[in-house]
């Protein structure tokens, strides 16, 4: 990739990452589920308020665990937004279930809960939500409907680490919550993720699926006297090296999040005038919502505008980017999914959304340079 004066994102170190990796080596265990994994689990359970947290290799792996825990298969349908990452759908399609794509709200860009009822039928088993940019979905309406219909709710909370909606921590509201610690996310470990299990009846099975379908964890706790294959599963646990890096980041997770929120606040303040002039829409922030500051985006008026703006920024050494190709129009989405109704908001947003650079070590001066370049574009500078 070309190098930019201001990249879109940047992996970073904040604390004791390298020291903890060295410690993990000294402690003598590099496979998963030892000291640093335990510390991460405890941190996640206590800070987020989860019944059970399990580290995974990725959010993709966490979603695959969720699909296994939901026990879906051929003939089952899983309702989800089309405006999300491929893994949200692929995890369920891997089980043979059919993703059913629903449109998003024009304000939060999250699954439109008003369309949910119509999308659910006798085959529906699960609703998957994704909190875009770390802004909460309307979880109350979604969970009420799911409960009334006996559906499970899975939160793809890859954007939403430490975010809240209605006073509740995202990723802990549904039955299962999936997080990513990929280097492009807020808190990172290179590749990495976690699943949070809220439904008590799913906790034991989650541990089994996590450990290759064996009852190894129960065995080490002395609950069973033999350790054997008892269910489907895979090797979902990351090594201690990953957990050690992650734990160092978790120790600074609040600081990282605060800085990202502050950068978002500054973007908003400095670009508000462009919204007043009708050039762009800025991210909508529901009042009862505390964002993770994962994404700061602009919605421009037309696809051509986006192409020209991205080019204008690129020429000034700034990498801004679009986001998801809607899953309902993707090759695999057409093959494995179903789209019962038109998705006009998803189509429009996917063609007009621009994400601006945002990373923990971004300086106020860098942010101002981005804003200046954006303002320059709309004032017709070339
Ligand atoms: C990043 C992301 C994922 C996948 O995360 P990995 O940890 O890379 O597997 C899934 N869903 C959403 C919404 C994401 O942004």
mmCIF file of C-alpha atoms and ligand atoms in Angstrom:
data_model
loop_
_atom_site.group_PDB
_atom_site.id
_atom_site.type_symbol
_atom_site.label_atom_id
_atom_site.label_comp_id
_atom_site.label_asym_id
_atom_site.label_seq_id
_atom_site.Cartn_x
_atom_site.Cartn_y
_atom_site.Cartn_z
ATOM 1 C CA UNK A 1 0.000 0.000 0.000
ATOM 2 C CA UNK A 2 1.212 3.520 -0.721
ATOM 3 C CA UNK A 3 2.342 5.354 2.365
ATOM 4 C CA UNK A 4 0.317 8.302 3.487
ATOM 5 C CA UNK A 5 1.243 11.313 5.556
ATOM 6 C CA UNK A 6 -1.909 10.566 7.506
ATOM 7 C CA UNK A 7 -2.891 6.892 7.258
ATOM 8 C CA UNK A 8 -6.425 5.682 7.887
ATOM 9 C CA UNK A 9 -5.405 3.671 10.945
ATOM 10 C CA UNK A 10 -2.251 2.606 12.734
ATOM 11 C CA UNK A 11 -1.546 -0.293 15.093
ATOM 12 C CA UNK A 12 -0.022 0.864 18.372
ATOM 13 C CA UNK A 13 1.500 -0.090 21.686
ATOM 14 C CA UNK A 14 0.306 1.670 24.854
ATOM 15 C CA UNK A 15 1.874 -0.069 27.827
ATOM 16 C CA UNK A 16 3.438 -3.332 28.842
ATOM 17 C CA UNK A 17 2.713 -5.387 25.707
ATOM 18 C CA UNK A 18 6.321 -6.517 25.144
ATOM 19 C CA UNK A 19 7.021 -6.996 28.829
ATOM 20 C CA UNK A 20 3.965 -9.247 29.227
ATOM 21 C CA UNK A 21 4.907 -11.307 26.172
ATOM 22 C CA UNK A 22 8.337 -11.868 27.731
ATOM 23 C CA UNK A 23 6.611 -12.808 31.000
ATOM 24 C CA UNK A 24 4.361 -15.286 29.227
ATOM 25 C CA UNK A 25 7.436 -16.996 27.807
ATOM 26 C CA UNK A 26 9.101 -17.071 31.229
ATOM 27 C CA UNK A 27 5.974 -18.477 32.863
ATOM 28 C CA UNK A 28 6.419 -21.491 30.623
ATOM 29 C CA UNK A 29 3.111 -21.748 28.764
ATOM 30 C CA UNK A 30 2.557 -20.518 25.245
ATOM 31 C CA UNK A 31 -0.643 -22.408 24.455
ATOM 32 C CA UNK A 32 -3.994 -20.922 25.474
ATOM 33 C CA UNK A 33 -5.938 -20.749 28.741
ATOM 34 C CA UNK A 34 -3.090 -19.968 31.129
ATOM 35 C CA UNK A 35 -2.222 -16.908 33.227
ATOM 36 C CA UNK A 36 -2.719 -14.070 30.706
ATOM 37 C CA UNK A 37 -5.818 -15.650 29.214
ATOM 38 C CA UNK A 38 -7.250 -15.866 32.740
ATOM 39 C CA UNK A 39 -6.426 -12.217 33.408
ATOM 40 C CA UNK A 40 -8.108 -11.154 30.171
ATOM 41 C CA UNK A 41 -11.198 -13.221 30.945
ATOM 42 C CA UNK A 42 -11.464 -11.731 34.402
ATOM 43 C CA UNK A 43 -10.995 -8.199 33.089
ATOM 44 C CA UNK A 44 -13.676 -8.677 30.432
ATOM 45 C CA UNK A 45 -16.127 -10.302 32.837
ATOM 46 C CA UNK A 46 -15.684 -7.654 35.512
ATOM 47 C CA UNK A 47 -15.388 -4.549 33.358
ATOM 48 C CA UNK A 48 -18.093 -5.387 30.856
ATOM 49 C CA UNK A 49 -20.309 -7.379 33.205
ATOM 50 C CA UNK A 50 -20.409 -10.712 31.412
ATOM 51 C CA UNK A 51 -21.351 -14.111 32.844
ATOM 52 C CA UNK A 52 -18.543 -15.685 30.877
ATOM 53 C CA UNK A 53 -15.890 -14.281 28.548
ATOM 54 C CA UNK A 54 -13.740 -16.454 26.314
ATOM 55 C CA UNK A 55 -10.910 -15.125 24.168
ATOM 56 C CA UNK A 56 -10.921 -16.209 20.528
ATOM 57 C CA UNK A 57 -8.608 -15.810 17.553
ATOM 58 C CA UNK A 58 -10.878 -13.191 16.060
ATOM 59 C CA UNK A 59 -14.378 -11.782 16.049
ATOM 60 C CA UNK A 60 -14.967 -14.101 13.109
ATOM 61 C CA UNK A 61 -14.153 -17.059 15.376
ATOM 62 C CA UNK A 62 -16.410 -15.613 18.096
ATOM 63 C CA UNK A 63 -19.266 -15.367 15.575
ATOM 64 C CA UNK A 64 -18.610 -18.959 14.485
ATOM 65 C CA UNK A 65 -18.837 -20.019 18.123
ATOM 66 C CA UNK A 66 -22.069 -18.031 18.406
ATOM 67 C CA UNK A 67 -23.514 -19.837 15.391
ATOM 68 C CA UNK A 68 -22.618 -23.200 16.952
ATOM 69 C CA UNK A 69 -24.154 -22.130 20.280
ATOM 70 C CA UNK A 70 -27.356 -21.043 18.526
ATOM 71 C CA UNK A 71 -27.547 -24.545 17.062
ATOM 72 C CA UNK A 72 -28.661 -23.346 13.659
ATOM 73 C CA UNK A 73 -28.537 -25.478 10.546
ATOM 74 C CA UNK A 74 -30.085 -25.962 7.106
ATOM 75 C CA UNK A 75 -33.650 -24.662 7.016
ATOM 76 C CA UNK A 76 -33.020 -22.039 9.708
ATOM 77 C CA UNK A 77 -32.920 -18.303 9.045
ATOM 78 C CA UNK A 78 -30.846 -15.648 10.753
ATOM 79 C CA UNK A 79 -31.947 -12.028 10.390
ATOM 80 C CA UNK A 80 -29.157 -9.430 10.175
ATOM 81 C CA UNK A 81 -28.247 -6.129 8.560
ATOM 82 C CA UNK A 82 -26.718 -6.191 5.082
ATOM 83 C CA UNK A 83 -24.479 -3.263 6.007
ATOM 84 C CA UNK A 84 -21.912 -5.231 8.015
ATOM 85 C CA UNK A 85 -18.747 -7.269 7.627
ATOM 86 C CA UNK A 86 -18.784 -10.590 5.759
ATOM 87 C CA UNK A 87 -18.089 -12.644 8.911
ATOM 88 C CA UNK A 88 -21.411 -11.652 10.482
ATOM 89 C CA UNK A 89 -23.163 -13.660 7.775
ATOM 90 C CA UNK A 90 -20.495 -16.206 6.882
ATOM 91 C CA UNK A 91 -20.370 -17.618 10.438
ATOM 92 C CA UNK A 92 -24.044 -18.630 10.168
ATOM 93 C CA UNK A 93 -23.896 -19.697 6.517
ATOM 94 C CA UNK A 94 -21.080 -22.080 7.538
ATOM 95 C CA UNK A 95 -23.661 -23.934 9.659
ATOM 96 C CA UNK A 96 -25.981 -24.141 6.667
ATOM 97 C CA UNK A 97 -28.334 -21.435 7.945
ATOM 98 C CA UNK A 98 -29.641 -18.702 5.651
ATOM 99 C CA UNK A 99 -28.802 -15.046 6.409
ATOM 100 C CA UNK A 100 -31.830 -12.800 5.790
ATOM 101 C CA UNK A 101 -30.748 -9.240 5.061
ATOM 102 C CA UNK A 102 -32.627 -6.260 6.452
ATOM 103 C CA UNK A 103 -32.172 -2.548 5.851
ATOM 104 C CA UNK A 104 -30.574 -0.103 8.294
ATOM 105 C CA UNK A 105 -31.828 3.109 9.878
ATOM 106 C CA UNK A 106 -30.776 6.265 8.048
ATOM 107 C CA UNK A 107 -29.656 7.900 11.327
ATOM 108 C CA UNK A 108 -27.568 5.323 13.244
ATOM 109 C CA UNK A 109 -26.856 3.038 10.239
ATOM 110 C CA UNK A 110 -27.884 0.122 12.476
ATOM 111 C CA UNK A 111 -30.408 -2.642 11.778
ATOM 112 C CA UNK A 112 -33.814 -0.959 11.444
ATOM 113 C CA UNK A 113 -35.843 -2.511 14.252
ATOM 114 C CA UNK A 114 -39.071 -1.343 12.593
ATOM 115 C CA UNK A 115 -38.418 -3.789 9.735
ATOM 116 C CA UNK A 116 -37.642 -6.731 11.961
ATOM 117 C CA UNK A 117 -41.149 -8.083 12.478
ATOM 118 C CA UNK A 118 -41.742 -8.358 8.729
ATOM 119 C CA UNK A 119 -38.380 -10.087 8.197
ATOM 120 C CA UNK A 120 -39.058 -12.773 10.802
ATOM 121 C CA UNK A 121 -40.939 -15.912 9.789
ATOM 122 C CA UNK A 122 -41.423 -19.458 11.056
ATOM 123 C CA UNK A 123 -37.837 -20.383 10.087
ATOM 124 C CA UNK A 124 -36.218 -17.481 11.950
ATOM 125 C CA UNK A 125 -34.046 -18.581 14.879
ATOM 126 C CA UNK A 126 -31.631 -15.741 15.556
ATOM 127 C CA UNK A 127 -31.325 -11.971 15.174
ATOM 128 C CA UNK A 128 -27.774 -10.657 14.729
ATOM 129 C CA UNK A 129 -27.208 -6.955 15.288
ATOM 130 C CA UNK A 130 -24.102 -4.908 14.615
ATOM 131 C CA UNK A 131 -23.479 -1.611 16.433
ATOM 132 C CA UNK A 132 -22.074 0.484 13.609
ATOM 133 C CA UNK A 133 -19.156 2.684 14.612
ATOM 134 C CA UNK A 134 -19.854 1.839 18.252
ATOM 135 C CA UNK A 135 -23.297 3.473 18.328
ATOM 136 C CA UNK A 136 -25.938 1.272 19.939
ATOM 137 C CA UNK A 137 -28.777 -0.425 18.083
ATOM 138 C CA UNK A 138 -32.231 -0.082 19.586
ATOM 139 C CA UNK A 139 -31.643 -3.134 21.759
ATOM 140 C CA UNK A 140 -34.824 -2.741 23.779
ATOM 141 C CA UNK A 141 -37.094 -3.065 20.745
ATOM 142 C CA UNK A 142 -34.959 -5.830 19.228
ATOM 143 C CA UNK A 143 -34.730 -7.915 22.405
ATOM 144 C CA UNK A 144 -38.461 -7.470 23.140
ATOM 145 C CA UNK A 145 -39.359 -8.798 19.714
ATOM 146 C CA UNK A 146 -36.818 -11.636 19.983
ATOM 147 C CA UNK A 147 -38.145 -12.665 23.377
ATOM 148 C CA UNK A 148 -41.740 -12.642 22.157
ATOM 149 C CA UNK A 149 -40.770 -14.927 19.284
ATOM 150 C CA UNK A 150 -38.295 -17.128 21.161
ATOM 151 C CA UNK A 151 -35.299 -15.973 19.098
ATOM 152 C CA UNK A 152 -31.716 -15.672 20.274
ATOM 153 C CA UNK A 153 -29.955 -12.312 19.938
ATOM 154 C CA UNK A 154 -26.272 -12.148 18.940
ATOM 155 C CA UNK A 155 -24.420 -8.830 19.051
ATOM 156 C CA UNK A 156 -21.589 -8.315 16.615
ATOM 157 C CA UNK A 157 -19.896 -5.753 18.848
ATOM 158 C CA UNK A 158 -16.655 -5.576 16.859
ATOM 159 C CA UNK A 159 -16.958 -1.760 16.720
ATOM 160 C CA UNK A 160 -18.436 -1.350 20.161
ATOM 161 C CA UNK A 161 -15.821 -2.164 22.788
ATOM 162 C CA UNK A 162 -16.678 -0.160 25.961
ATOM 163 C CA UNK A 163 -19.659 1.495 24.300
ATOM 164 C CA UNK A 164 -23.053 1.837 25.946
ATOM 165 C CA UNK A 165 -26.665 2.197 24.948
ATOM 166 C CA UNK A 166 -29.377 3.083 27.410
ATOM 167 C CA UNK A 167 -26.882 2.657 30.248
ATOM 168 C CA UNK A 168 -26.050 -0.897 29.226
ATOM 169 C CA UNK A 169 -22.715 -2.178 27.940
ATOM 170 C CA UNK A 170 -22.889 -3.253 24.308
ATOM 171 C CA UNK A 171 -22.043 -6.894 23.753
ATOM 172 C CA UNK A 172 -23.718 -7.885 27.046
ATOM 173 C CA UNK A 173 -27.347 -7.146 26.192
ATOM 174 C CA UNK A 174 -28.115 -10.019 23.824
ATOM 175 C CA UNK A 175 -27.536 -13.708 24.575
ATOM 176 C CA UNK A 176 -24.069 -13.637 23.007
ATOM 177 C CA UNK A 177 -21.682 -10.778 22.226
ATOM 178 C CA UNK A 178 -18.713 -10.912 19.847
ATOM 179 C CA UNK A 179 -15.703 -8.570 19.939
ATOM 180 C CA UNK A 180 -12.666 -8.051 17.727
ATOM 181 C CA UNK A 181 -9.128 -7.128 18.758
ATOM 182 C CA UNK A 182 -7.897 -7.017 15.159
ATOM 183 C CA UNK A 183 -5.247 -4.360 14.589
ATOM 184 C CA UNK A 184 -7.852 -2.121 12.922
ATOM 185 C CA UNK A 185 -10.111 -2.041 15.992
ATOM 186 C CA UNK A 186 -9.931 0.136 19.121
ATOM 187 C CA UNK A 187 -8.134 -2.269 21.449
ATOM 188 C CA UNK A 188 -5.851 -4.681 19.641
ATOM 189 C CA UNK A 189 -3.784 -7.845 19.762
ATOM 190 C CA UNK A 190 -2.978 -8.205 16.066
ATOM 191 C CA UNK A 191 -5.632 -10.790 15.407
ATOM 192 C CA UNK A 192 -7.927 -11.497 18.326
ATOM 193 C CA UNK A 193 -11.436 -11.498 19.660
ATOM 194 C CA UNK A 194 -13.745 -12.621 22.426
ATOM 195 C CA UNK A 195 -17.184 -14.022 22.917
ATOM 196 C CA UNK A 196 -19.299 -12.962 25.888
ATOM 197 C CA UNK A 197 -21.917 -15.429 27.010
ATOM 198 C CA UNK A 198 -24.880 -14.040 28.927
ATOM 199 C CA UNK A 199 -27.366 -16.911 28.727
ATOM 200 C CA UNK A 200 -26.427 -19.151 31.713
ATOM 201 C CA UNK A 201 -27.570 -22.282 29.891
ATOM 202 C CA UNK A 202 -25.000 -21.618 27.149
ATOM 203 C CA UNK A 203 -21.938 -21.145 29.365
ATOM 204 C CA UNK A 204 -20.902 -24.783 29.742
ATOM 205 C CA UNK A 205 -21.412 -25.550 26.074
ATOM 206 C CA UNK A 206 -19.410 -22.443 25.114
ATOM 207 C CA UNK A 207 -16.430 -23.759 27.092
ATOM 208 C CA UNK A 208 -16.709 -27.119 25.337
ATOM 209 C CA UNK A 209 -16.972 -25.648 21.839
ATOM 210 C CA UNK A 210 -13.990 -23.397 22.651
ATOM 211 C CA UNK A 211 -11.822 -26.393 23.607
ATOM 212 C CA UNK A 212 -12.290 -28.474 20.413
ATOM 213 C CA UNK A 213 -15.561 -30.016 21.575
ATOM 214 C CA UNK A 214 -13.976 -31.577 24.649
ATOM 215 C CA UNK A 215 -14.765 -31.248 28.348
ATOM 216 C CA UNK A 216 -11.139 -30.312 29.078
ATOM 217 C CA UNK A 217 -12.097 -27.298 31.215
ATOM 218 C CA UNK A 218 -14.468 -29.297 33.414
ATOM 219 C CA UNK A 219 -11.723 -31.930 33.741
ATOM 220 C CA UNK A 220 -9.151 -29.400 34.966
ATOM 221 C CA UNK A 221 -11.689 -28.072 37.457
ATOM 222 C CA UNK A 222 -12.053 -31.638 38.722
ATOM 223 C CA UNK A 223 -15.734 -31.831 37.724
ATOM 224 C CA UNK A 224 -15.321 -34.913 35.549
ATOM 225 C CA UNK A 225 -12.726 -37.661 35.854
ATOM 226 C CA UNK A 226 -12.138 -38.176 32.133
ATOM 227 C CA UNK A 227 -11.519 -35.651 29.418
ATOM 228 C CA UNK A 228 -13.026 -36.576 26.094
ATOM 229 C CA UNK A 229 -14.878 -35.463 22.952
ATOM 230 C CA UNK A 230 -18.419 -34.495 23.955
ATOM 231 C CA UNK A 231 -19.738 -32.035 21.324
ATOM 232 C CA UNK A 232 -18.863 -30.123 18.158
ATOM 233 C CA UNK A 233 -16.102 -27.592 18.569
ATOM 234 C CA UNK A 234 -12.872 -26.225 17.254
ATOM 235 C CA UNK A 235 -9.642 -24.725 18.532
ATOM 236 C CA UNK A 236 -11.003 -21.269 19.222
ATOM 237 C CA UNK A 237 -8.542 -20.191 21.920
ATOM 238 C CA UNK A 238 -5.582 -17.917 21.162
ATOM 239 C CA UNK A 239 -2.101 -18.493 22.561
ATOM 240 C CA UNK A 240 -0.752 -16.815 25.684
ATOM 241 C CA UNK A 241 1.369 -14.527 23.475
ATOM 242 C CA UNK A 242 -1.774 -12.962 22.061
ATOM 243 C CA UNK A 243 -3.416 -12.828 25.492
ATOM 244 C CA UNK A 244 -0.321 -11.174 27.000
ATOM 245 C CA UNK A 245 -0.352 -8.437 24.351
ATOM 246 C CA UNK A 246 -4.083 -7.990 24.782
ATOM 247 C CA UNK A 247 -3.936 -7.750 28.560
ATOM 248 C CA UNK A 248 -1.487 -4.844 28.302
ATOM 249 C CA UNK A 249 -3.984 -3.076 26.028
ATOM 250 C CA UNK A 250 -6.918 -3.835 28.312
ATOM 251 C CA UNK A 251 -5.063 -2.077 31.125
ATOM 252 C CA UNK A 252 -5.303 1.091 28.995
ATOM 253 C CA UNK A 253 -8.615 0.382 27.299
ATOM 254 C CA UNK A 254 -10.445 3.294 28.897
ATOM 255 C CA UNK A 255 -7.711 5.747 27.948
ATOM 256 C CA UNK A 256 -7.687 4.472 24.361
ATOM 257 C CA UNK A 257 -11.449 4.821 24.141
ATOM 258 C CA UNK A 258 -11.457 8.291 25.706
ATOM 259 C CA UNK A 259 -8.887 9.513 23.198
ATOM 260 C CA UNK A 260 -10.877 8.121 20.260
ATOM 261 C CA UNK A 261 -14.055 9.749 21.578
ATOM 262 C CA UNK A 262 -12.190 13.023 21.920
ATOM 263 C CA UNK A 263 -10.921 12.773 18.330
ATOM 264 C CA UNK A 264 -14.520 12.145 17.173
ATOM 265 C CA UNK A 265 -15.687 15.144 19.177
ATOM 266 C CA UNK A 266 -13.079 17.341 17.515
ATOM 267 C CA UNK A 267 -13.988 16.069 14.043
ATOM 268 C CA UNK A 268 -17.625 16.893 14.734
ATOM 269 C CA UNK A 269 -16.861 20.351 16.052
ATOM 270 C CA UNK A 270 -14.607 21.206 13.130
ATOM 271 C CA UNK A 271 -16.853 19.816 10.413
ATOM 272 C CA UNK A 272 -20.215 20.963 11.780
ATOM 273 C CA UNK A 273 -20.216 23.939 9.450
ATOM 274 C CA UNK A 274 -20.110 21.607 6.417
ATOM 275 C CA UNK A 275 -23.208 19.872 7.738
ATOM 276 C CA UNK A 276 -24.972 23.218 8.247
ATOM 277 C CA UNK A 277 -24.115 24.122 4.656
ATOM 278 C CA UNK A 278 -25.709 20.880 3.488
ATOM 279 C CA UNK A 279 -22.546 19.292 2.059
ATOM 280 C CA UNK A 280 -22.388 16.300 4.401
ATOM 281 C CA UNK A 281 -24.173 14.516 7.229
ATOM 282 C CA UNK A 282 -22.169 13.754 10.364
ATOM 283 C CA UNK A 283 -22.707 10.660 12.530
ATOM 284 C CA UNK A 284 -25.927 10.734 14.518
ATOM 285 C CA UNK A 285 -25.552 10.224 18.222
ATOM 286 C CA UNK A 286 -28.632 9.063 20.152
ATOM 287 C CA UNK A 287 -28.820 10.813 23.523
ATOM 288 C CA UNK A 288 -28.690 7.691 25.646
ATOM 289 C CA UNK A 289 -25.621 6.409 23.831
ATOM 290 C CA UNK A 290 -21.933 6.411 24.779
ATOM 291 C CA UNK A 291 -19.954 5.584 21.661
ATOM 292 C CA UNK A 292 -16.689 3.664 21.456
ATOM 293 C CA UNK A 293 -15.365 6.240 19.005
ATOM 294 C CA UNK A 294 -14.571 3.500 16.532
ATOM 295 C CA UNK A 295 -15.514 5.294 13.315
ATOM 296 C CA UNK A 296 -15.918 8.915 12.308
ATOM 297 C CA UNK A 297 -17.691 9.153 8.987
ATOM 298 C CA UNK A 298 -19.233 11.663 6.623
ATOM 299 C CA UNK A 299 -22.166 10.935 4.350
ATOM 300 C CA UNK A 300 -21.742 12.902 1.148
ATOM 301 C CA UNK A 301 -24.560 13.670 -1.270
ATOM 302 C CA UNK A 302 -23.663 11.414 -4.185
ATOM 303 C CA UNK A 303 -21.301 8.569 -5.123
ATOM 304 C CA UNK A 304 -19.401 10.894 -7.491
ATOM 305 C CA UNK A 305 -18.821 13.251 -4.610
ATOM 306 C CA UNK A 306 -17.255 10.448 -2.641
ATOM 307 C CA UNK A 307 -14.894 9.431 -5.418
ATOM 308 C CA UNK A 308 -13.754 13.024 -5.824
ATOM 309 C CA UNK A 309 -13.373 13.638 -2.078
ATOM 310 C CA UNK A 310 -11.315 10.460 -1.544
ATOM 311 C CA UNK A 311 -9.086 11.476 -4.452
ATOM 312 C CA UNK A 312 -8.737 15.024 -3.141
ATOM 313 C CA UNK A 313 -7.612 13.690 0.258
ATOM 314 C CA UNK A 314 -5.305 11.102 -1.285
ATOM 315 C CA UNK A 315 -3.536 13.806 -3.272
ATOM 316 C CA UNK A 316 -2.855 15.510 0.038
ATOM 317 C CA UNK A 317 -1.366 12.373 1.593
ATOM 318 C CA UNK A 318 -4.487 11.487 3.582
ATOM 319 C CA UNK A 319 -6.084 8.065 3.409
ATOM 320 C CA UNK A 320 -9.858 8.145 3.898
ATOM 321 C CA UNK A 321 -11.880 5.080 2.934
ATOM 322 C CA UNK A 322 -15.367 3.832 2.123
ATOM 323 C CA UNK A 323 -16.900 0.942 4.049
ATOM 324 C CA UNK A 324 -18.917 -2.237 3.455
ATOM 325 C CA UNK A 325 -20.081 -3.523 0.118
ATOM 326 C CA UNK A 326 -23.612 -4.499 1.225
ATOM 327 C CA UNK A 327 -23.810 -8.224 1.836
ATOM 328 C CA UNK A 328 -27.118 -8.579 -0.006
ATOM 329 C CA UNK A 329 -25.416 -7.501 -3.236
ATOM 330 C CA UNK A 330 -22.161 -9.430 -2.645
ATOM 331 C CA UNK A 331 -21.549 -12.685 -4.578
ATOM 332 C CA UNK A 332 -21.693 -14.872 -1.449
ATOM 333 C CA UNK A 333 -24.607 -12.917 0.004
ATOM 334 C CA UNK A 334 -26.632 -13.726 -3.097
ATOM 335 C CA UNK A 335 -25.627 -17.374 -2.998
ATOM 336 C CA UNK A 336 -26.143 -18.048 0.705
ATOM 337 C CA UNK A 337 -28.550 -15.330 1.820
ATOM 338 C CA UNK A 338 -32.024 -14.046 1.133
ATOM 339 C CA UNK A 339 -33.202 -10.466 0.700
ATOM 340 C CA UNK A 340 -36.985 -10.275 1.052
ATOM 341 C CA UNK A 341 -37.303 -6.516 0.451
ATOM 342 C CA UNK A 342 -35.373 -3.654 -1.143
ATOM 343 C CA UNK A 343 -32.680 -2.068 1.045
ATOM 344 C CA UNK A 344 -32.604 1.545 -0.139
ATOM 345 C CA UNK A 345 -30.826 2.995 2.900
ATOM 346 C CA UNK A 346 -28.081 0.360 2.814
ATOM 347 C CA UNK A 347 -27.579 0.955 -0.908
ATOM 348 C CA UNK A 348 -27.363 4.723 -0.532
ATOM 349 C CA UNK A 349 -25.143 4.726 2.567
ATOM 350 C CA UNK A 350 -22.706 2.205 1.120
ATOM 351 C CA UNK A 351 -22.161 4.520 -1.852
ATOM 352 C CA UNK A 352 -21.815 7.783 0.021
ATOM 353 C CA UNK A 353 -20.027 6.984 3.281
ATOM 354 C CA UNK A 354 -16.471 8.219 3.865
ATOM 355 C CA UNK A 355 -14.512 7.175 6.935
ATOM 356 C CA UNK A 356 -11.873 9.665 8.073
ATOM 357 C CA UNK A 357 -8.502 8.691 9.603
ATOM 358 C CA UNK A 358 -8.769 7.767 13.271
ATOM 359 C CA UNK A 359 -6.134 6.108 15.460
ATOM 360 C CA UNK A 360 -4.992 6.278 19.049
ATOM 361 C CA UNK A 361 -1.781 8.190 18.365
ATOM 362 C CA UNK A 362 -3.400 10.681 15.980
ATOM 363 C CA UNK A 363 -2.478 14.206 17.020
ATOM 364 C CA UNK A 364 -4.822 17.191 17.156
ATOM 365 C CA UNK A 365 -2.671 18.747 14.430
ATOM 366 C CA UNK A 366 -3.124 15.736 12.153
ATOM 367 C CA UNK A 367 -6.858 15.856 12.728
ATOM 368 C CA UNK A 368 -6.908 19.534 11.830
ATOM 369 C CA UNK A 369 -5.002 18.776 8.610
ATOM 370 C CA UNK A 370 -7.664 16.243 7.643
ATOM 371 C CA UNK A 371 -10.451 18.732 8.415
ATOM 372 C CA UNK A 372 -8.709 21.439 6.429
ATOM 373 C CA UNK A 373 -8.398 19.142 3.421
ATOM 374 C CA UNK A 374 -12.085 18.133 3.696
ATOM 375 C CA UNK A 375 -13.196 21.762 3.974
ATOM 376 C CA UNK A 376 -10.906 22.587 1.047
ATOM 377 C CA UNK A 377 -12.698 20.040 -1.122
ATOM 378 C CA UNK A 378 -16.142 21.479 -0.393
ATOM 379 C CA UNK A 379 -15.026 25.064 -0.920
ATOM 380 C CA UNK A 380 -13.985 24.061 -4.424
ATOM 381 C CA UNK A 381 -10.227 24.191 -3.923
ATOM 382 C CA UNK A 382 -8.341 21.978 -6.368
HETATM 383 C C1 LIG B 1 -13.723 -6.395 12.133
HETATM 384 C C2 LIG B 1 -15.085 -6.935 12.132
HETATM 385 C C3 LIG B 1 -15.349 -8.309 12.198
HETATM 386 C C4 LIG B 1 -14.277 -9.346 12.101
HETATM 387 O O1 LIG B 1 -13.318 -9.209 13.070
HETATM 388 P P1 LIG B 1 -12.020 -10.148 13.026
HETATM 389 O O2 LIG B 1 -11.512 -10.057 14.437
HETATM 390 O O3 LIG B 1 -11.097 -9.554 12.028
HETATM 391 O O4 LIG B 1 -12.458 -11.509 12.667
HETATM 392 C C5 LIG B 1 -16.654 -8.735 12.280
HETATM 393 N N1 LIG B 1 -17.672 -7.873 12.291
HETATM 394 C C6 LIG B 1 -17.467 -6.548 12.215
HETATM 395 C C7 LIG B 1 -18.627 -5.637 12.260
HETATM 396 C C8 LIG B 1 -16.176 -6.033 12.112
HETATM 397 O O5 LIG B 1 -15.981 -4.721 12.015
#
